[in-house]
Amino acid sequence: MPSRVSKSIFCNQVGYLTGGDKRFWIRAREAQPFALRTPEGQAVFAGMTKPVGGDWQAGNFTALRVPGIYLLTVGPLEARIHVHRRAYRDVLEAMVRFFDYQLCGVALPEEEAGPWAHGPCHTSDARVLGAEHAVACPGGWHDAGDYGKYTVPAAKAVADLLLAHEYFPGALAHVRPMRSVHRAPHLPPALEVAREEIVWLLTMQDPATGGVYHKVTTPSFPRLDTRPEDDTAPLVLSPVSYAATATFCAAMAHAALVYRAHDPTLASRCADAAQRAYAWLSEHEMRPFRNPAGILTGEYGDRELRDELLWASSAMLRMTGDPGWARVCEPLLDLDLPWELGWADVALYGVMEYLRAPSAAVSEDVRSRVKGRLLRELDALAAMAESHPFGIPMRDEDFIWGSNMVLLNRAMAFLLAEGVGIPHPAARTVAQRSADYLLGANPLGQCYVTGFGQRPVRHPHHRPSAADDVDDPVPGMVVGGPNRNLQDEIAHARLSGRPAMEAYLDHQDSYSTNEVAVYWNSPAVFVIAGLLEARER
Ligand SMILES: [Ca+2]
Ligand SMILES: [Ca+2]
Ligand SMILES: [Zn+2]
């Protein structure tokens, strides 16, 4: 097989932190000399690439610690390299502002949203499916490229933003949300932004039972070229579900703690809502949600619900400090559930809440067992990263729908563990490599964030961007990324036979590789904030 020779250099197109680890990649069998020069032609660094697996070579220029813009050359290939102490500040801000762009029910004025301004949308009440009455549930974020609002993924996105605030407040302090569209008193940026979703989530709880509606959507997706304010089909609340009630309970208990110092009124509403949701859980069976007849929007179905119960219970434990909750959590911690941060596999959120609960409330024995398993899980991810040419904790089979989230969740797991005194030696390298991959250091040379990099995503599956008359898509959106299962027509037609990491198409019809979602941006915010925080300290 002839080896594929690089036509370009693959690097982090947004930049490298001055004090951080710095690498680029090329396709080549043999080691190649490389050099970095200033725009004036002064040589500042020279080195040789090293093989990193497959037909890939990587060049390491970590030792270059002078901020600036450089020209990197490898033989005839060239790339512009940006080294800056706050290299990710703008992309972090844009990724946070994406949540404001997804706001429902309010107008986005031009002075905040620029050319992507639009009028208020989805302002009517929603009919409760199978009942006579309607409920007002305005606000919150459109989930993804569609206009639905779904409780389960909303809980993940909120949790990620709250965690980003708790872990990395310094990196987020510079972010400027769309202040004039927020009703809130001004709060730290991630909390101001997340508050919109929390206030909406509170409207999704049935006041009569404490159960939480699974989603509010139109019966089916509108056409891709529908502007938010033109999507006027009737809104329907799908039934209360176990998954929605449990993940709501967890996010509300988490919010009750985090907002206590900033917005005590909201915090106490969240605490009450979490208590009432938990009471509903105790009285109901774990039954998976299925789309009711006539509802064709995203199902967010999940058969395994013990991890949702773990997350809810450990969030209650941390919120209350009451050891009674630990006795509910501990048997669930011993189950063989996947410890992940997905919207369906949420056990790792529960694990982290347990580890951060007041130590007097938990068993020292269980805590040390949990730490042991967490370290073993991170070891396995670190081994994957070690054997991956781009240094990311991914195998071919992990490039599924939303693979960028899979990667970012894994990087996030390392940083979460680090913050509770389990610093894995690979944590920072994995986080940096994951950011490098997301921002252009991948075999397609694709920056997977709209509005950033030399090769940004131009045609995301995102209704507001597809329907407006602006060329550029809304900035700061993380797209799903390569999906080896080619689950839409155009991906199937154009990408068959591609390697997993290259099964991506920048086309608005490729919803299985190029959609956006609030819960894909949220782990990106966490990881990028984590990288910035370490370097700004
Ligand atoms: Ca689950
Ligand atoms: Ca457009
Ligand atoms: Zn809307």
PDB file of C-alpha atoms in Angstrom, residues 10 164 185 224 285 356 396 469 513:
ATOM      1  CA  PHE A  10      -2.326  19.216  11.004  1.00  0.00           C
ATOM      2  CA  ALA A 164     -17.085  24.420  34.797  1.00  0.00           C
ATOM      3  CA  PRO A 185     -29.153  39.672  38.390  1.00  0.00           C
ATOM      4  CA  LEU A 224     -34.398  22.690   8.018  1.00  0.00           C
ATOM      5  CA  GLU A 285     -40.826   2.137  38.685  1.00  0.00           C
ATOM      6  CA  ARG A 356     -17.535  15.717  46.716  1.00  0.00           C
ATOM      7  CA  ASP A 396     -12.210   3.364  16.040  1.00  0.00           C
ATOM      8  CA  ASP A 469     -29.556  34.908   4.996  1.00  0.00           C
ATOM      9  CA  THR A 513     -22.012  14.096  11.624  1.00  0.00           C
TER      10      THR A 513
END
